[in-house]
Short mmCIF file of C-alpha atoms in Angstrom, two decimals:
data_model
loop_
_atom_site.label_atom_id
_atom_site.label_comp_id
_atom_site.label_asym_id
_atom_site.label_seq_id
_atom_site.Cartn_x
_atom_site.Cartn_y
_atom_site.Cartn_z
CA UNK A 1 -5.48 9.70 4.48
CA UNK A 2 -3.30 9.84 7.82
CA UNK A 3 -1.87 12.44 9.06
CA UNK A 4 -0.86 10.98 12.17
CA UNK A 5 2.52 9.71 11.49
CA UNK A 6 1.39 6.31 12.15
CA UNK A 7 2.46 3.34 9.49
CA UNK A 8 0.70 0.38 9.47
CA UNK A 9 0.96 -0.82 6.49
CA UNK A 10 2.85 -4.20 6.29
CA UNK A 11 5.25 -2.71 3.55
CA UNK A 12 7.53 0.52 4.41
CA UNK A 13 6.74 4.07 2.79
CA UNK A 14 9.92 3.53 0.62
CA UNK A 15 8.79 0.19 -1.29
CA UNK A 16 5.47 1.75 -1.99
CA UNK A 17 7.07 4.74 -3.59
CA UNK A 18 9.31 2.04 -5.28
CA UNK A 19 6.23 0.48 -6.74
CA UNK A 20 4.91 4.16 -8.25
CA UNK A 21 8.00 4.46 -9.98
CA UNK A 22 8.24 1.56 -11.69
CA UNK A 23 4.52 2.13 -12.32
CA UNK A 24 5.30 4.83 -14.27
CA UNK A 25 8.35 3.70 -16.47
CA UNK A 26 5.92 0.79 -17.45
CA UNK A 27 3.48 3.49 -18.16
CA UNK A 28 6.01 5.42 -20.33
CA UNK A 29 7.07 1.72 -22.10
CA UNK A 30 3.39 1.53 -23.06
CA UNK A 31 3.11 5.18 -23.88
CA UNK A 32 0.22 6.24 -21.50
CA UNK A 33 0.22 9.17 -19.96
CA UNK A 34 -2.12 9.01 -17.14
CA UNK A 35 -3.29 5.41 -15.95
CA UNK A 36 -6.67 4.91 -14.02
CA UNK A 37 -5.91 1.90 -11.76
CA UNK A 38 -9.50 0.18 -10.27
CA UNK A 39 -8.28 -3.29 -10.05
CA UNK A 40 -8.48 -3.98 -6.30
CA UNK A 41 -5.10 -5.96 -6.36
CA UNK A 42 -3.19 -3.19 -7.81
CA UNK A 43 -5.00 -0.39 -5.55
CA UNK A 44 -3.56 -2.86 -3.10
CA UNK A 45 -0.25 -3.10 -4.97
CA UNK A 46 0.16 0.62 -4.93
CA UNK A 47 -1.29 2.05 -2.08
CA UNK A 48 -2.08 -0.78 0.71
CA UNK A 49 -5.92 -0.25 -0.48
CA UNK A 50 -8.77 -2.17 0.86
CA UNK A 51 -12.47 -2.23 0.92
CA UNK A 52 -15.30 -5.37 1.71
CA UNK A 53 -17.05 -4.18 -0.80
CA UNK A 54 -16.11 -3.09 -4.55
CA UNK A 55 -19.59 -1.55 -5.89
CA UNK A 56 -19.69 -1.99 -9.47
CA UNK A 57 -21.36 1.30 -9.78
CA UNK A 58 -18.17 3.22 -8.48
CA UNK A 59 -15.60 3.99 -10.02
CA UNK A 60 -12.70 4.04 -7.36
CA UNK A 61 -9.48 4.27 -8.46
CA UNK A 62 -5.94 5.83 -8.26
CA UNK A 63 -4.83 8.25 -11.36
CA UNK A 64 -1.30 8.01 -11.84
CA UNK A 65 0.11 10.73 -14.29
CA UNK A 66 3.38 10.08 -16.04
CA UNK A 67 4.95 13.02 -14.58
CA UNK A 68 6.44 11.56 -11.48
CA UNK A 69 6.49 15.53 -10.55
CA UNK A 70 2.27 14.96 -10.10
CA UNK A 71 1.14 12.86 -6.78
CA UNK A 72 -1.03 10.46 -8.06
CA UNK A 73 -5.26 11.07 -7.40
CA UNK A 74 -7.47 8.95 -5.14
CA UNK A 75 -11.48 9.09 -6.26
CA UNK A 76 -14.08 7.30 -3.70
CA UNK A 77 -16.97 7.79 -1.87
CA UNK A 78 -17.18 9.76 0.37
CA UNK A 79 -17.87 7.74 2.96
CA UNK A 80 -14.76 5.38 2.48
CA UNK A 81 -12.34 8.45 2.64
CA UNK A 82 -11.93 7.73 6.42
CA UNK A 83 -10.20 4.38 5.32
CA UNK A 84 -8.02 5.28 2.66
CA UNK A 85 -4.66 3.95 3.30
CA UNK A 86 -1.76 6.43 4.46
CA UNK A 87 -0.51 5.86 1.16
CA UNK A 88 -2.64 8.11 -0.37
CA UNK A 89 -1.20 11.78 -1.21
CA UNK A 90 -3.98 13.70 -2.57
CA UNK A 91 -7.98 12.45 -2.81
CA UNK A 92 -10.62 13.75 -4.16
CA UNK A 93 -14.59 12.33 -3.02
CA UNK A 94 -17.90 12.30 -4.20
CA UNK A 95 -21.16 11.02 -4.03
CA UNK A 96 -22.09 13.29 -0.74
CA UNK A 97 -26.02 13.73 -2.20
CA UNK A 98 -26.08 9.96 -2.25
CA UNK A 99 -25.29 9.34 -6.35
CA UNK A 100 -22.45 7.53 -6.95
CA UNK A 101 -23.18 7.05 -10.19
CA UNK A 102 -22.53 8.45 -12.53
CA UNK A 103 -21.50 11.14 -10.43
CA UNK A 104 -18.09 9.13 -10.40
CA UNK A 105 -17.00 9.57 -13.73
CA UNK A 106 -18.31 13.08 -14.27
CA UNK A 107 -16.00 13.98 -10.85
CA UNK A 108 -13.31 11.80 -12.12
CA UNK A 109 -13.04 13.60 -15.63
CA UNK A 110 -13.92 17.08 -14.24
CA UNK A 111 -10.84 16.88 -11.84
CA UNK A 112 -8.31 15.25 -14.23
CA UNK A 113 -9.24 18.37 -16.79
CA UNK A 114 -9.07 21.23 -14.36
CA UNK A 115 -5.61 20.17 -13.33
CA UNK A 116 -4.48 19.88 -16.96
CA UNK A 117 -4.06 16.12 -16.80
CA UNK A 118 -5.56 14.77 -19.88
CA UNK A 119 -3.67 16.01 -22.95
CA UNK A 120 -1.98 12.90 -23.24
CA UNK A 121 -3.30 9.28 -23.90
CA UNK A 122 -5.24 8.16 -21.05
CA UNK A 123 -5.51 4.24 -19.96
CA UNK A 124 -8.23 2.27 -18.30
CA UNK A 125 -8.15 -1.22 -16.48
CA UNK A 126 -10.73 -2.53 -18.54
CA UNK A 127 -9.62 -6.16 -17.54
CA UNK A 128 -10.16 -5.10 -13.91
CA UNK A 129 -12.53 -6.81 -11.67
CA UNK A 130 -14.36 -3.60 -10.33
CA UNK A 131 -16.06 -1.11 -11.30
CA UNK A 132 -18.60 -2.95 -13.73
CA UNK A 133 -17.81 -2.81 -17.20
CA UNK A 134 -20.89 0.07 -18.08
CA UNK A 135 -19.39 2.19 -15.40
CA UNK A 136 -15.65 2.04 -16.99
CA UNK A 137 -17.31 2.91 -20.61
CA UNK A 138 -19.19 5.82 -18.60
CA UNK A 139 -15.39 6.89 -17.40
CA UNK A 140 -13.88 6.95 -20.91
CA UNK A 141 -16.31 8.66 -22.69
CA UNK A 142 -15.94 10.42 -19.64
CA UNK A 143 -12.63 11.32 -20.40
CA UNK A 144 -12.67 11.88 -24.19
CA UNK A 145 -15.34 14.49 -23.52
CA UNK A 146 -12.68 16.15 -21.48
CA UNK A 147 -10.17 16.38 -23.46
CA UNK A 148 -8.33 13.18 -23.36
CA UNK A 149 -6.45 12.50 -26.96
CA UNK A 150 -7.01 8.85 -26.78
CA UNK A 151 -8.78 6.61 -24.00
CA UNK A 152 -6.72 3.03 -24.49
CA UNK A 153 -6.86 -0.50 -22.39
CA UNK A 154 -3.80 0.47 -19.35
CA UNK A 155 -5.00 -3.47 -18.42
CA UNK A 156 -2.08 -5.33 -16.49
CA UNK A 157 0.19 -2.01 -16.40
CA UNK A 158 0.60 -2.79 -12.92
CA UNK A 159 0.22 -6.28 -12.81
CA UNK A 160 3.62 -6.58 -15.08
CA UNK A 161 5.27 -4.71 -12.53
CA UNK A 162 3.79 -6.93 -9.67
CA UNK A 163 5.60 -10.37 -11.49
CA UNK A 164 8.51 -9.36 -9.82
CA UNK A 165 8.25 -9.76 -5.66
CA UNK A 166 10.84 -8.17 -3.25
CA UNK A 167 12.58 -9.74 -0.37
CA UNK A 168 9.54 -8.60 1.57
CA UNK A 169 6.98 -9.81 -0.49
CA UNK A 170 8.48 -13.08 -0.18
CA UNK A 171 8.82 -13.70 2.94
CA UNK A 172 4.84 -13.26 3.75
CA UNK A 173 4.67 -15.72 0.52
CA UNK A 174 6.52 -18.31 2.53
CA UNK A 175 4.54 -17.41 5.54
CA UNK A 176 1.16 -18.01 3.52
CA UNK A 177 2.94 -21.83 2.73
CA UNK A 178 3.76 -22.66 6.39
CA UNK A 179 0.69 -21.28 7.87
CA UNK A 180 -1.03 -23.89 5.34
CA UNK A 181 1.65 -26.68 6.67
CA UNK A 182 -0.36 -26.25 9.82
CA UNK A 183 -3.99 -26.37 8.80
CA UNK A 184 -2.89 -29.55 6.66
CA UNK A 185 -1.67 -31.22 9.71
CA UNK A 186 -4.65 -30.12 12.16
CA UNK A 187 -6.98 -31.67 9.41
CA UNK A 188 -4.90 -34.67 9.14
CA UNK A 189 -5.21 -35.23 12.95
CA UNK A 190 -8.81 -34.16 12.70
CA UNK A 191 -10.60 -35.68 9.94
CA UNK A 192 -13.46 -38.46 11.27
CA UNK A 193 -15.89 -39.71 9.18
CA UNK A 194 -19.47 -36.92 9.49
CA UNK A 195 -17.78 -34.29 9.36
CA UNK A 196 -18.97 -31.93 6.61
CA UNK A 197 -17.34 -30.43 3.73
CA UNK A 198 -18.43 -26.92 5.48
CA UNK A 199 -16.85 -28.34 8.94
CA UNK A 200 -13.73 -29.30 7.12
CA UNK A 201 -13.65 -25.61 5.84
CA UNK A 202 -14.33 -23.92 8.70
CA UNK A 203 -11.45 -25.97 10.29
CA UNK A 204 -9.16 -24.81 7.39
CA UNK A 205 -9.80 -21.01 7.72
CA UNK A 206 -9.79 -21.30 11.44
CA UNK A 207 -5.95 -22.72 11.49
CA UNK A 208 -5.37 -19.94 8.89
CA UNK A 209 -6.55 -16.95 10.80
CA UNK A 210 -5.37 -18.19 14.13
CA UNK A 211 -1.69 -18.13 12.49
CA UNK A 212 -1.84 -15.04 11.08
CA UNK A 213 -3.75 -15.86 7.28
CA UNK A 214 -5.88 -13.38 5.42
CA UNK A 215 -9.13 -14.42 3.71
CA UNK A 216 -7.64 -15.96 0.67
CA UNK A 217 -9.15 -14.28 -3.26
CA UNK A 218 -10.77 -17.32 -3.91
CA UNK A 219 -13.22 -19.33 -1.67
CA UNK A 220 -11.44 -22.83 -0.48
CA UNK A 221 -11.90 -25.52 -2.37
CA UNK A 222 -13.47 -28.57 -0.28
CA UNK A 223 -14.25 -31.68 -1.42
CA UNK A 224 -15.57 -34.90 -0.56
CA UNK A 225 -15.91 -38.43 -2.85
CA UNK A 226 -18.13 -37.77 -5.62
CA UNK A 227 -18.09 -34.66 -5.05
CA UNK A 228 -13.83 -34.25 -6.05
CA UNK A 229 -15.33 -34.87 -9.26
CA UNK A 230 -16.17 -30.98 -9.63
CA UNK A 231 -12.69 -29.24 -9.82
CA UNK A 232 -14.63 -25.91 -8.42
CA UNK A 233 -17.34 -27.56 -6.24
CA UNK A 234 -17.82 -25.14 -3.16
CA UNK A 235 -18.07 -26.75 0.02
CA UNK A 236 -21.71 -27.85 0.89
CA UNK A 237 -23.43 -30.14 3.80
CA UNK A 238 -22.04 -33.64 2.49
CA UNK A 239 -20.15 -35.54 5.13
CA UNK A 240 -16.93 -37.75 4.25
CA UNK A 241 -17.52 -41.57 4.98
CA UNK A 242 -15.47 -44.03 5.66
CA UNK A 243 -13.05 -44.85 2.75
CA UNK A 244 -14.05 -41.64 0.73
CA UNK A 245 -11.32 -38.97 -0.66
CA UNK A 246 -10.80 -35.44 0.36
CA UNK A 247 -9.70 -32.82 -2.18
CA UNK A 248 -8.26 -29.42 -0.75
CA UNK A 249 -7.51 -26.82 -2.88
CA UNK A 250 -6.74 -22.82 -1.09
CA UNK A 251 -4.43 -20.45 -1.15
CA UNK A 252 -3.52 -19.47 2.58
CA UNK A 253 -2.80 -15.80 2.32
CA UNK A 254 -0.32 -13.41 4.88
CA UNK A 255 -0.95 -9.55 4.28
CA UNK A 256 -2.86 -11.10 0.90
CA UNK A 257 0.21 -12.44 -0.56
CA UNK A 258 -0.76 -15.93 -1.92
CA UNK A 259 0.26 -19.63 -1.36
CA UNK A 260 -1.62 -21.70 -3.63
CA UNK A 261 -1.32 -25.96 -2.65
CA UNK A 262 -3.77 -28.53 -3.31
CA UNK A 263 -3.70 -31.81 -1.35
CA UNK A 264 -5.67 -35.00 -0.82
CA UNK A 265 -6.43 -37.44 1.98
CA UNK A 266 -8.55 -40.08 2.07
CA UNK A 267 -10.43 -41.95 5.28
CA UNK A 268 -8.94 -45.27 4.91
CA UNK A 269 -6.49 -47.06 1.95
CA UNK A 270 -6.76 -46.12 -1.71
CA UNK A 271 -4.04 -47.65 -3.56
CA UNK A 272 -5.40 -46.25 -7.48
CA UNK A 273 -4.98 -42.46 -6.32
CA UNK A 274 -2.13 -43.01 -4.22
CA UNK A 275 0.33 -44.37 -6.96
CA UNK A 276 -1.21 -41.24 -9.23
CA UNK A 277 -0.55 -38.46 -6.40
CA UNK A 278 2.79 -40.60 -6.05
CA UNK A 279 3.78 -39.91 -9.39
CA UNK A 280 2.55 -36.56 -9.51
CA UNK A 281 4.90 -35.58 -6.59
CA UNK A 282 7.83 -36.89 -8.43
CA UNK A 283 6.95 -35.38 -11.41
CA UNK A 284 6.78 -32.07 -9.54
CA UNK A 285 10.40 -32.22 -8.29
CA UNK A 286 11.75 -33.44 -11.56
CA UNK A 287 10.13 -31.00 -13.24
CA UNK A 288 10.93 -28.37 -10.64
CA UNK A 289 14.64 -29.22 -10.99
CA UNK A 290 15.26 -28.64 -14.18
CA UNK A 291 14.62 -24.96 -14.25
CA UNK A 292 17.30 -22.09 -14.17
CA UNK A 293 17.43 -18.56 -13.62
CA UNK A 294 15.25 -16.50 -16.51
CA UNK A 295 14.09 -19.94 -18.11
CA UNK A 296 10.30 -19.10 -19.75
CA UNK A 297 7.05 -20.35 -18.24
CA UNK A 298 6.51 -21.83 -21.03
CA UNK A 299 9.62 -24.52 -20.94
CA UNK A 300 8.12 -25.81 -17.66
CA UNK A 301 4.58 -26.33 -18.98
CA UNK A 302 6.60 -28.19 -21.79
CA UNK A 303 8.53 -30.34 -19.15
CA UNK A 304 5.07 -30.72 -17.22
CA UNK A 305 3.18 -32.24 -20.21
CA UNK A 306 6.42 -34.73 -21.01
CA UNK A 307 6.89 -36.03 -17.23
CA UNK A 308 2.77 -36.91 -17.25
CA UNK A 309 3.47 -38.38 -20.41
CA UNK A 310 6.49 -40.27 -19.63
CA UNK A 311 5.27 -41.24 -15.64
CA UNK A 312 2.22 -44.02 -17.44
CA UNK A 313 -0.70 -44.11 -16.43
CA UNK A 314 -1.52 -40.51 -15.96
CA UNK A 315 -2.54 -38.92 -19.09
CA UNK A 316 -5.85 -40.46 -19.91
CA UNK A 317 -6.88 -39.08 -16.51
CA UNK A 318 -5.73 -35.59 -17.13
CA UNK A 319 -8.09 -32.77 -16.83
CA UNK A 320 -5.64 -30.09 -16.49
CA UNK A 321 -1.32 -29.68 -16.44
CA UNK A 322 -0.34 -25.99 -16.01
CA UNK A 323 -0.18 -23.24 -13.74
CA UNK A 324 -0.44 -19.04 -13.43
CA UNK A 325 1.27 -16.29 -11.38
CA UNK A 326 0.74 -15.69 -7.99
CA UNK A 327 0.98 -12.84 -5.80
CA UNK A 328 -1.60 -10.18 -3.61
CA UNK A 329 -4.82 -10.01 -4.51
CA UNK A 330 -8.38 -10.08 -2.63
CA UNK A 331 -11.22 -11.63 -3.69
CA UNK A 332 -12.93 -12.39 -6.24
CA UNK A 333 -9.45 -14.13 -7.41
CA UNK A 334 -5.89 -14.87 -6.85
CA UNK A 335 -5.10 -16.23 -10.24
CA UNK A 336 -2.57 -13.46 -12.21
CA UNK A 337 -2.15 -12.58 -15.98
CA UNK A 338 0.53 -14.47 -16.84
CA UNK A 339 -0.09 -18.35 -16.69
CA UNK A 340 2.92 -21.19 -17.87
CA UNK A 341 1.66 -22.25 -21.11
CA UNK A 342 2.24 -18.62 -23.59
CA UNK A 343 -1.19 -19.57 -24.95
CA UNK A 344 -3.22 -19.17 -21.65
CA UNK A 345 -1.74 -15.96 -20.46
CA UNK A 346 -2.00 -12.67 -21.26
CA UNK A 347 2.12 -12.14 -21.54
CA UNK A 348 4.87 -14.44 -21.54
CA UNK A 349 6.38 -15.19 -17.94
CA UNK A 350 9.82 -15.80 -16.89
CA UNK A 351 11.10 -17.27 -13.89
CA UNK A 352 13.45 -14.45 -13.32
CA UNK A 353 14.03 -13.98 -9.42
CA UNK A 354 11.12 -13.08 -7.46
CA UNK A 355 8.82 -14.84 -9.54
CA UNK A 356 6.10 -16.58 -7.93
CA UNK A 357 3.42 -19.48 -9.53
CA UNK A 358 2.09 -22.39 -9.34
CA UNK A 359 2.48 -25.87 -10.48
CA UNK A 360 -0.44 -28.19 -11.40
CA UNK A 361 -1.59 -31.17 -12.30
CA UNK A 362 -5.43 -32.34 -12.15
CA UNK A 363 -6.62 -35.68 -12.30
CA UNK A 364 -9.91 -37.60 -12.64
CA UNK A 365 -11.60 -40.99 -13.15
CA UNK A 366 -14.43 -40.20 -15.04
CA UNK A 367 -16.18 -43.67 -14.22
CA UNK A 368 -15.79 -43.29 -10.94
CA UNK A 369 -16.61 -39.61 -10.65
CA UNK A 370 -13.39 -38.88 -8.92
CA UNK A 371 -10.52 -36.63 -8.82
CA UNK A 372 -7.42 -35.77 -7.29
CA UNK A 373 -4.28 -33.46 -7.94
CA UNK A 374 -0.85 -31.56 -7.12
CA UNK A 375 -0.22 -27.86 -6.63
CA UNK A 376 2.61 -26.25 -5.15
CA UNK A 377 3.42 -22.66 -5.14
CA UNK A 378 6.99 -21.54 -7.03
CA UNK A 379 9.38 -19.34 -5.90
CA UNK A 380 12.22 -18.37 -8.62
CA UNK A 381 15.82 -17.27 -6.76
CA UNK A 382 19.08 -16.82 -8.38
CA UNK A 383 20.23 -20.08 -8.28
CA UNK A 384 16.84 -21.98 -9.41
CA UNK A 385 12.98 -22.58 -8.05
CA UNK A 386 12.04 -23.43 -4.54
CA UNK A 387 8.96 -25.01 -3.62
CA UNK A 388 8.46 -24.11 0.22
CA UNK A 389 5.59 -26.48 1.85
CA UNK A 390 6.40 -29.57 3.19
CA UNK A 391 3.38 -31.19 3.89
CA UNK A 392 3.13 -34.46 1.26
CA UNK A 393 1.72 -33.87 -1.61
CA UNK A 394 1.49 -37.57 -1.94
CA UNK A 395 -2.13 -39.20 -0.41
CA UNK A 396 -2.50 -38.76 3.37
CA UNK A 397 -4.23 -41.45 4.87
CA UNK A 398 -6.45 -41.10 8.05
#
């Protein structure tokens, strides 16, 4: 932890201890008494967090108790204590003697007990991406043996509080979406037939870092003719030809706040997808501009399936019509808990202000073993939903 005085985390101190608190009536809403946060978004979330590699053996994490009079607990390695984030207040290590495991939880229970902070019901991420799911039933039994009165699932605790962005959070949101304006428009004066989908990639994240972009929480999508067939194809050694289609699908990222979009282009005329994407894009804004203040997720998913029905021609190429919450995250995902249909997520959403998602539609031709589609990142305000990129959605022609 610093004790420098320096800051340089891209949120102030204030807004972090903003996030803690509202943490913690979400914690008392649930009734948990001490939450064990390992997701890496949320140690993000919370503290400004971040490591290159989350070892599924370790169980690093942040204890928050309910008693906002108790500084929440860092556990790590050791060796990572040098780059905890100045967020941290108190920290506790171990694995000096080279163990990490299960040292972990034995430290991690040990510590909570001596300090007289598992009475209550204690609450694991068990929906969290790291530690490995062994090493989180290690923790609770862990934690019963302690003392705990009740080890319960804490999952998406944090991420409720997360739906809702600040001002801040926003604005790097919006700076994700024009920073992948840019790349768009470097590929689109770029793109020659040879180059490879790994080429085209490299391009992509180059633009994005060069402007400011993080390394987004899911590997971009690239994808060349028969190839666009596979909706989650990573890009490999094929190189476009002449008259074939180009599917991009990433998520620029500024200080890991996400900007999901999804575009196509094709090298040379292709008048079947472009009256699809066509449509699509109109559906968007139709769709877009019905919403108000505090309407549910799931009235747009309901709006989305009637303008694909409605637009002709679309539906019997569907493969997907949706969308999920957005917001910081690093890899292995940037897809949230909540999505717009009430039967895909894991809570209902709202597009209250500050509310960030995505809207999408997939296509594909099975026949022809190709696909194409629409998605454009959300942004709920008090007057309705804004969609900030502006490069066309529709087919870009080379």
């Amino acid at each position: 932890m610093s004790t420098s005085g320096e800051w340089p985390l891209p949120f102030p101190r204030e807004e972090y201890a903003d996030r803690l608190a509202r943490t913690r009536e979400e914690m008392q809403r649930r009734e948990i008494d001490l939450l064990y946060v390992t997701s890496p978004a949320n140690l993000y979330y919370l503290l400004g967090h971040q490591s290159v590699w989350w070892d599924g053996r370790n169980v690093t994490g942040l204890a928050v108790p309910l008693d906002a009079g108790v500084a929440p607990i860092m556990f790590d390695t050791w060796d990572h204590a040098p780059g905890w984030s100045p967020a941290v207040q108190d920290g506790v290590t171990y694995g000096e003697d080279g163990f990490y495991y299960p040292e972990g939880p034995q430290v991690v229970a040990a510590t909570l007990r001596d300090r007289g902070l598992l009475g209550g019901r204690a609450a694991l991420e068990y929906w969290s991406w790291a530690p490995a799911g062994p090493a989180l039933q290690e923790l609770a039994a862990r934690l019963t043996a302690a003392g705990a009165k009740d080890v319960v699932d804490g999952s998406w605790t944090v991420d409720h509080v997360r739906l809702l962005k600040s001002p801040r959070e926003l604005e790097y949101v919006r700076e994700a979406l024009a920073i992948a304006d840019v790349a768009y428009e470097t590929l689109a004066a770029t793109l020659e037939p040879g180059m490879s989908e790994r080429e085209i990639m490299g391009l992509l994240y180059h633009e994005c870092a060069r402007l400011g972009g993080d390394e987004p929480g899911i590997r971009m999508m690239v994808r060349t003719g028969p190839n666009t067939f596979n909706f989650h194809h990573p890009a490999s050694d094929r190189r476009i030809e002449a008259g074939e289609l180009l599917m991009i699908d990433m998520s620029a990222a500024r200080h890991h706040y996400h900007g999901n979009t999804a575009r196509a282009f094709c090298l040379g005329e292709d008048p079947f997808w472009a009256e699809k994407l066509s449509k699509l894009a109109q559906a968007r804004d139709e769709t877009v501009a019905q919403l108000r203040p505090s309407d549910p997720t799931q009235r747009l998913q309901d709006l989305m399936d009637a303008a694909v029905d409605a637009a002709g021609g679309l539906r019997e190429y569907v493969w997907w019509v949706g969308g999920y919450v957005l917001g910081a995250t690093p890899p292995p995902d940037w897809v949230g808990h909540v999505y717009l249909s009430d039967e895909e997520g894991f809570e209902a959403g709202r597009f209250d202000p500050g509310f960030v998602a995505n809207w999408e539609v997939q296509l594909w031709d099975v026949p022809r073993k190709e696909g194409v589609g629409v998605i454009d990142t959300m942004i709920a305000t008090e007057t309705g939903v804004e969609i900030p990129a502006r490069f066309s959605a529709t087919l870009t022609v080379v």
